C-alpha cells in the first residue's frame, strides 16, 4: 500500500492525472449532440517568462487526432501571450487540459527563474543544484527546464543525462566529516576520479575557508580545478569580501589557476557582486527549485470557426504570428 | 527520444535522481578504509510548517539496512526541528539524501500552504484544485500532501483516489461554451450524473452571476447542491459583496438550500471575509500548488557514536523526543 | 421656520454671509478718524491651481466705489500669486472679504480638480457629474467652474444652461428597474428623445455589461450613440479589461460606431488606462465635487500709498504684471 | 448676464438643480404605462459619519405626495446605513434625487469633520470659522452643519443667526494695520462694543505675541476676555510652547483671567496638545470647510411591494429600525 | 609649533576655551552700570538622558564667588529638566558658559549611550572599548562617563585608573600576527601575566573561531578565563549562532568554565540575542564613543530676584526639587 | 581629587591614554624573541570623508624611530583608503595605536561634517559655533578640524587663535536680558568695540525679529554690519520666509547694507533655502560638534617584508600612490 506516490508517464498519458471534472464532459457533449463540433483552444501564460515544457506537451498530444501550433521551447513570452493552440474535437483532447497546463506551468516557472539568475551571473556559468528541493519524480524535469533557461549543467544524474551533459558535482559534507580532514578527503577523491574530471573541493567543513583553500591547493597543486565555498549562514554565508580575500590569498601563493565555485542561498541580487569579486562558477538550488509555476490558462476561442469566449475574455483567435505548426489532425484548419 | 521526462518510482528507488556527487562517495570511503563506520544523520526543516512525505520517504528507505526514527506524517514542526534520523553505514543510504530531502521538502511545502488556508477557512471545507499548476507526475503527491494539511478533497483523479476520497469536481468552462447556455449544460449534466453525486454548476461563463444562479436554480430546483463562482479577474473576481448578494437573491426566491462554492486566486487573507459572506466550499489552486518547498537539510551528527558536525552546526544528536522508531537496521543503536 | 437654508444672491450682496467681525470695523475706523484712508488689499492663492469665480466676484464688487484689478477667469496661478487687487476706502469693501474669498476659493478648487482630470483624459471629453455631491444651491456654480477647468459639459440643468451648453445625461438606474429590462427602457427612451439628441444607454443594471451592450446595440442599431458603463464597486467597477472586451464584442458584431461612456469613482490615475482601452467619454462626480477649496488670503498691503503688512508678510504691493484693470473707483490709483 | 451664479431656494424647489437625466424619465414611464407604480427608494451613506441636512431635505419633500422615513438630524451613521426612505410614485419624487443627495452629502460631510475636531478639543469649545473657504450661498448651511456636529458657534452672520446663536468674532488684521497699533485698536473696539460682548483681541499683527498680549492686558485690564493667537505659518504658527509661554507670562503679571483663543490651520491632531497647553477656545476654518462630502446613494428597493435592486445590491428594504416616520403620503405603506 | 592641539586643564580653567563673545560682556555691563546685579542662570538638558560631568563642572566653578545647585552625577534627566543653577554676578561666571555646557553635554552624551547598552546587556557586564574613536585628551573623560552610565570597566589606562578600576584588556591582533599562531601567543601571554589577572584570548585572527577556541582551551586549560570573539564583518561578524556553537563545542570538550567575551560594532539591539546565546562580557566601542552630545542650554531666569526670560522661554526659576546645594557664594539666595 | 579629567599633551605623549592591552605586548614579543622584527602597519578610514588630525598625529610620532607615510591634511578619502603607513619595530610604536586612531577619527569626523555644510552653504561663509557641545579640552581641536573642512572661522578663543584667525562672535542673550533692551545693549557694545570690528547684533531676545532689526538699524545706522537671527524653536526657528521678510523690511527702510547672520540647529538640508532667502553668514554648532568620528582601523600588513593579514583582510601593502614620506626611521624601507 505504502509507496512512491508519483505518477508514471503511462498513467499521465492515460489521463489519470486529470481534474475529475473533465471526465464526464465527453458523455454530456454526446448527450447534447455536440460530439462532432470542431473547436480551437488557446493556452496563454498569465505572466511574462521563459517558456519550457513544450516538447513534453507535444509528446502527450502526439497520439491524438488534433492540429497543434506552438511556440518554440525556450521562447521569451509576455503576459497573456498565446503559447499553444489546439484544434480538434473537444472530446479528443479536453481530458488533457490539466496535464498540459501543469507541464507547461511547472517547467516554464523553473526556466524563468534559471534565466533570471543566468542573466545576473553572466558570463560566469550556472549549474542547477535544486534536486534536493523537489520531488525526485520531477528533479530531472526541473534540471532540463533550468538548462532551457540557460543553465550550463545540473547536479542530478538523470537531469544531466537527459540533457546530454556530464553531471556537475563536487563532494558532500558527509564525506569530509567521515574522512575527518579536508585534505585527506581531497587526496582520496583525486586518486579515484577519472583524469579529465575537474577536481572541485569543498572547503568550509572544518576550518576557515581561506586557510583550508590554501591547504588543499598545496596538496593537489596544478590538479586542483576549483575550491567550493558553501559557507553556512551561521558563519555569515559567502560574501564578496570572502571571495576577494580567498582569491588574493590563493593568487599570492601562486595558485592563480584555482577557480572559486560558490553555492548556498544565491539569488539574482547576490550573484552580481560575487561575479565582480572573482567567482568562476555558481551552484543554484532553491532560487530555481522554489520558483512559482508560470501559471497557464486554456480558453476555448472558436467553435466550428465562430469566435467565442467566456465572460472576461475577447472572443476569437488571438493574433499569434510566432506560433508554428507542430502537428496536423484530420480536422485542423 | 521525445517523451515525458519525469522519473518513475523504479528510477527513483534505483538512485537515478540523486545528486551526482553522492555517486563516488562510497568508493572513496572504501579507499579510506571507512566503509564500515556507522554514522547517524539528522534531517531538519529550515522553517516551521506541516511535515508531509514521511510515508513516501520510509518507502524509499525500507529496502536498506538502516535504523530510522521519524516524526508522524502531518506533525507541526518548528524551524530547525529534527524530522528524521537515520543510522547505518553511510555508503548504504548516502545516495538517497537528494531524493529524501526532495520528497519531504516538496510535500511539506504543499501541506503547510494547505494548512494555512484550511485554518483561515474554518469551518468551511477546502478542496485542492492545484493539479493544473504542477507537473502531472506530482499532481497526486501534491493532492495527498494538501489532504495531510487538512484539505477535505482534491480535484485530480489519482490524487483523490490515493487518498481514498471521491474526487471533487464541477464542470469546465469549455463544456458550457460548447453547450452555449449554462442551463442547457446544467440539465444535461444533471441527467447523466449518478443520483447521489452533488450537482455543482459553474455560473460565471455567460451572464452576470446573480442572474445565472437564479436561472440554474429554477431549472434544477432541489437537485442543485451548489453554484460555483469563479469570476475572472477581468470582472472583479469573487468578492464578499458578490457572495452576499447571490446568497440573498437565491434565498429570497426560495433557494436557501443551494450552496456557494468559490474558486480562483484565493489566499488565506481572502477566504475569511468570504466565509463570513456565506461561502460553503472553496477550491484552492495556486496558493497550494505554488508553495515554496519547506527546505530540509541532512547533517551527519555522529560517527561511531562520537558527536561531529560541520562548522556552523552543533555536534552530536539533537534532543528530539517526538521521533518514533520506524525501522531497525543491523547497526542501529 | 424649516426651510432651504442657503443664502440668496440678494442676501450675499447685502453682506449677510460675512464673518461677523467685519461688522463693527467701519464704526471703529470712524471712531479712530480713519474712515477716509485709502487702502490697497491683495488676494492671493495659497496653492497653485486654476483660478475661477473671478466673474462672480466682480459682480459682487460692481456696485462699490473701488478700483479692481484681477487675473482672467481660468488663469493658471502659482502658489502665493496675487489674483485680485482692490483699492478704495476700507469701510466700503471690507465687509465683502469673506464672500469674495469664498467665491474664489470654492470655484478655483473645483476648476483645479476638473483641470487635472481633463488633462489626464485628453483627448477624451469629460462631463461634470458632481451635482449629487454638493448642496443644490452651488451645483450650478460647481458645474460652471468645472467647465472653466476644461470640462465639456455638465449634468445639472442649471449648470449646463448657465454655461450655454445642452446638458449631458443618460438615464437613471431607477427608470431601468421600473421598466424591468434595459432594452425595453432603451426603446421607450429612443422613441421620446428629439432626433438629434445622442442615445446613451446605461447597461449595468440587470445583466453582465457585455451581454447587455450587445442586446441594446441590436435593438437600437445605428441610432445608438454609446453605451454607459457605471459598474458598481461590488461587481469590480469599470476596468480597462472590461472596456476592452465590450469594445471587442461590439465591434465583432458590427457595432463599431457605438461609443463607450464611463462613470463611477474616476480619478486622474484611473482615466489614463481607460482611455487607452477605448473609452469615448467620462462622467466625473466626486473627484471634482469633493475637491478642497483652493484657499485664498486677503492682505492689506498699502495705506495711503505707504507699504504695510502684518508680521510674516512683505509690506507693499506684490509685482503682478498679469493683473488687468476691471473696474475704476473714485479713489483708485 | 454676469451675476451671482448660485441657485435660489425657489429654483432648487422647482427642480432646476437636478441632473438632466431625471427630466425625461416621467414621460418615458408614462409611455411604458408605469406612471402609477408605487416604489420605495432608500438613501444610504457610503461612509460612516454624522448625518446632517435632514431638515432641509424634508423641507424639499414637504409639498410632495410621498411617505418619508428618516433618521434624526445629527445621528451617527455607519457605512451603508439607510438614512432616509421615500415611498410614492417615482414620477413625483425622482426629479429631486440630485438635490436630496447633495443636501445630505454636503451637510453630513461638514458635520462629520466638525464632530471629529470637537471630540479632539473637548472640553474646549470650537467655533466654525470656515465661511471664507466656501461659496457664500452655502456658508450658512456649513455653519449650521458644523453646529449639528458639535460646534458651539459660527463666525458668519447668517449661519449663527439661523442657529439662534450670537455670532462669534474678534477683529480683522486689516483693522489693526489701519490703526497702526494693537492697543489703540483694542481700546477703540472696547469703547464701541456692547458691555456684555466679550473682548477678544488679535495679538499677532505687529509684535511678538507674548509682548503684545501683555500690552493689551495692561490696557484693557479686567475687561479683556481673551487674546487671539493666529500666528502665521511664516512665524511658526501657533504651537503648544507658544501657548504655554503666553499663558505663563500673562499669569505672572496678574492676568490669569485672560483666555487664549487660537485659530489657523487647526486639525484634530493639533488641537489636543494645544488644549493641554492652556487654550480656552478654537476657531476652525478649513478643516470643516474643506471636508469631503459624505457621499450618499439612492437605490430603488421595492416596486409595488416587490423587492428589486440593481446588480450589486441586495433587493428589498434594508432593516432600519432607527428610521422615523416624518411625512405620510397617499400611497405610503 | 606643530603639536598636540588640545587644551590643558589650566587653559580651560583660565577661560581660553570660551566662546569669544563672552569676553567683552563684562566691560559692557560695567559701561551700563550693571556689574553688581545678581543673576540666576539655569542649565537644562534638551533631551532625556543620563547626566554626567557634574563633578568636573563643579571643579571649574569652585574658585568663583557663586552659589551652585546641581543634580547628582548619574541622575536620569528628562527633556528640559534643570541640571544646574548658578547665582552670582554675571561677570563672575558668564565666561565659563561654553566650557560648562561642553563638559556636561559631552559626558552626558557618553553616559546616556553607555546606559542604553548596559540596560540591554543586563546582567552581562559591559566594558568601554571606545578610546580609539575619540581624541586622546578626552578618552579618560569618556571612559569615566561610560562608568557613570553603568559600564563596569574601561580599556584605557588613564580612564580606568581615574575610576579606580583595573583596566580591562586582552591582546591586540598585531601581537598574534607577529607570533604567527594564537596558541603560541596565548602561552607567552599566560607566562607573563600576574597570576590573578584573567586570561582572555582573542581567537579570530587566523582560523575559524570554534577551532581556535578549542586549541587555546586545550593549551591553557583551567587557566583560561575566556576567549574573545571579535570576528570581522568580512567573516559575518559575531552572531548568536556563532556564540551558541562555540559555547557547545567548548562545553562538550569539558571547557564549560571558559567565558565568551564579544566585541565589534555592538548596539543595544544586537546585545540581547547575544546574551541569550551565552556571552559573558561585552566590549563596546563606537556605540558609546560616537554618541551625540546631550545638548545643554544655559538661560538667565532671574535678575535681582525678578523673573526674566528671553522670548520662547518661561520667565523665572523652574521648580526643580532634586537640585542640591553644592557651593555657596556671597550673593547666593 | 576632584578635577578636570582630561589628559594633558604630556600624558598623551607618554602613552597614558592607550588601551591597556598594548601595555604588555612589548614584553611578550621579547619573550618570543620577536623584538627586532620590522613590521609595517596601515591605518585606513572605514568610511569616506575629509581627513584631519594628520599634523597632530605626526607630532606624536616625531620622537619615535619609525618611517611614516601619510596623506595630506584635508585630503578627501574614500572608504577603506589608507591614510597613514608606519614601518618600524612594533614595540616602538604599538602603544600609540589608540591615540593615533582617536586623533585621526575625531578630527576627520568634525572636518567631514564641516565640509558637508560648507558645500551646502556656498558661497556664504560658515563659522564653527560648536564649542559648547564638546569637552573644552577638545574645543580648539574641533574648531581647527572645522577649518580644515572649510569653515572660515570659529567662535572659541583658543580654536580661532591656533588657526591664526580672529575669533568670530556676537553677543550673548544674557547680556541683552541684563540690559533689558536690545538697542541699549547694542549701543553700549558699539561704544566699546574697536572701530574695525564688525557690529553684529542678536535680535531675537525680546521682540519680533523684524521689529527689533529695524530698531537696531535705526540706532546704529551705517555702523551696523549685520543682525543675527537665532530664533528659538518655540518661535518656529529661523525660516527662509523670516529671512526674506526681514531682508525686505530692512531694505525698504534703506538698510540694504545690513547683513543677516543665522545660527541655531542648522543642517546641510536647511542652509540651502536660507542662502537663497538672503542669509550672509552662518554659525554652525551641533551639526559639526556632534559628528560621528570617522572611524579608523590599523592593520599589520607586513612582517620583515612578507605580506600578512588577519582573517578578513587581504595580506600585504595596499597600493596607495597618494601617500607622502613624512618621516624616515632607521628601519624604514
Ligand atoms: Zn558547506
Ligand atoms: Zn498568476
Ligand atoms: Zn470562470
Ligand atoms: Zn529556507
Ligand atoms: Zn450603475
Ligand atoms: Zn492651504
Ligand atoms: Zn494673524
Ligand atoms: Zn465615497
Ligand atoms: Zn578581530
Ligand atoms: Zn538637541
Ligand atoms: Zn536666540
Ligand atoms: Zn563605521
PDB file of N, CA, C and O in Angstrom, chain F residues 30 54 64 98 104 208 219 250 265 301 322:
ATOM      1  N   UNK F  30      59.274  40.265  23.333  1.00  0.00           N
ATOM      2  CA  UNK F  30      60.655  39.978  23.763  1.00  0.00           C
ATOM      3  C   UNK F  30      60.780  38.514  24.167  1.00  0.00           C
ATOM      4  O   UNK F  30      61.693  37.801  23.746  1.00  0.00           O
ATOM      5  N   UNK F  54      46.129  64.856  10.843  1.00  0.00           N
ATOM      6  CA  UNK F  54      47.404  64.281  10.397  1.00  0.00           C
ATOM      7  C   UNK F  54      48.574  64.971  11.080  1.00  0.00           C
ATOM      8  O   UNK F  54      49.504  64.316  11.579  1.00  0.00           O
ATOM      9  N   UNK F  64      59.705  59.069  17.638  1.00  0.00           N
ATOM     10  CA  UNK F  64      59.933  57.622  17.513  1.00  0.00           C
ATOM     11  C   UNK F  64      60.783  57.291  16.292  1.00  0.00           C
ATOM     12  O   UNK F  64      60.730  57.981  15.272  1.00  0.00           O
ATOM     13  N   UNK F  98      46.060  53.441  19.873  1.00  0.00           N
ATOM     14  CA  UNK F  98      44.805  54.031  20.357  1.00  0.00           C
ATOM     15  C   UNK F  98      44.772  55.541  20.141  1.00  0.00           C
ATOM     16  O   UNK F  98      43.807  56.096  19.602  1.00  0.00           O
ATOM     17  N   UNK F 104      42.949  60.887  14.634  1.00  0.00           N
ATOM     18  CA  UNK F 104      42.503  60.949  13.237  1.00  0.00           C
ATOM     19  C   UNK F 104      40.983  60.817  13.136  1.00  0.00           C
ATOM     20  O   UNK F 104      40.339  61.525  12.358  1.00  0.00           O
ATOM     21  N   UNK F 208       9.607  90.644  18.247  1.00  0.00           N
ATOM     22  CA  UNK F 208       9.619  90.040  16.933  1.00  0.00           C
ATOM     23  C   UNK F 208      10.884  90.491  16.191  1.00  0.00           C
ATOM     24  O   UNK F 208      11.276  91.658  16.245  1.00  0.00           O
ATOM     25  N   UNK F 219      19.159 102.657  15.208  1.00  0.00           N
ATOM     26  CA  UNK F 219      20.048 103.146  16.265  1.00  0.00           C
ATOM     27  C   UNK F 219      21.512 103.178  15.832  1.00  0.00           C
ATOM     28  O   UNK F 219      22.245 104.129  16.161  1.00  0.00           O
ATOM     29  N   UNK F 250      14.166  95.560   6.036  1.00  0.00           N
ATOM     30  CA  UNK F 250      15.397  96.354   6.199  1.00  0.00           C
ATOM     31  C   UNK F 250      15.663  97.167   4.932  1.00  0.00           C
ATOM     32  O   UNK F 250      15.934  98.380   4.992  1.00  0.00           O
ATOM     33  N   UNK F 265      20.619  75.160  15.203  1.00  0.00           N
ATOM     34  CA  UNK F 265      20.077  73.909  14.675  1.00  0.00           C
ATOM     35  C   UNK F 265      20.199  73.739  13.170  1.00  0.00           C
ATOM     36  O   UNK F 265      19.379  73.047  12.561  1.00  0.00           O
ATOM     37  N   UNK F 301      50.372  44.723   8.017  1.00  0.00           N
ATOM     38  CA  UNK F 301      50.291  44.181   6.663  1.00  0.00           C
ATOM     39  C   UNK F 301      51.601  43.527   6.178  1.00  0.00           C
ATOM     40  O   UNK F 301      51.585  42.815   5.175  1.00  0.00           O
ATOM     41  N   UNK F 322      49.001  58.105  -3.223  1.00  0.00           N
ATOM     42  CA  UNK F 322      48.960  59.474  -2.705  1.00  0.00           C
ATOM     43  C   UNK F 322      49.710  59.672  -1.390  1.00  0.00           C
ATOM     44  O   UNK F 322      49.836  60.798  -0.912  1.00  0.00           O
TER      45      UNK F 322
END
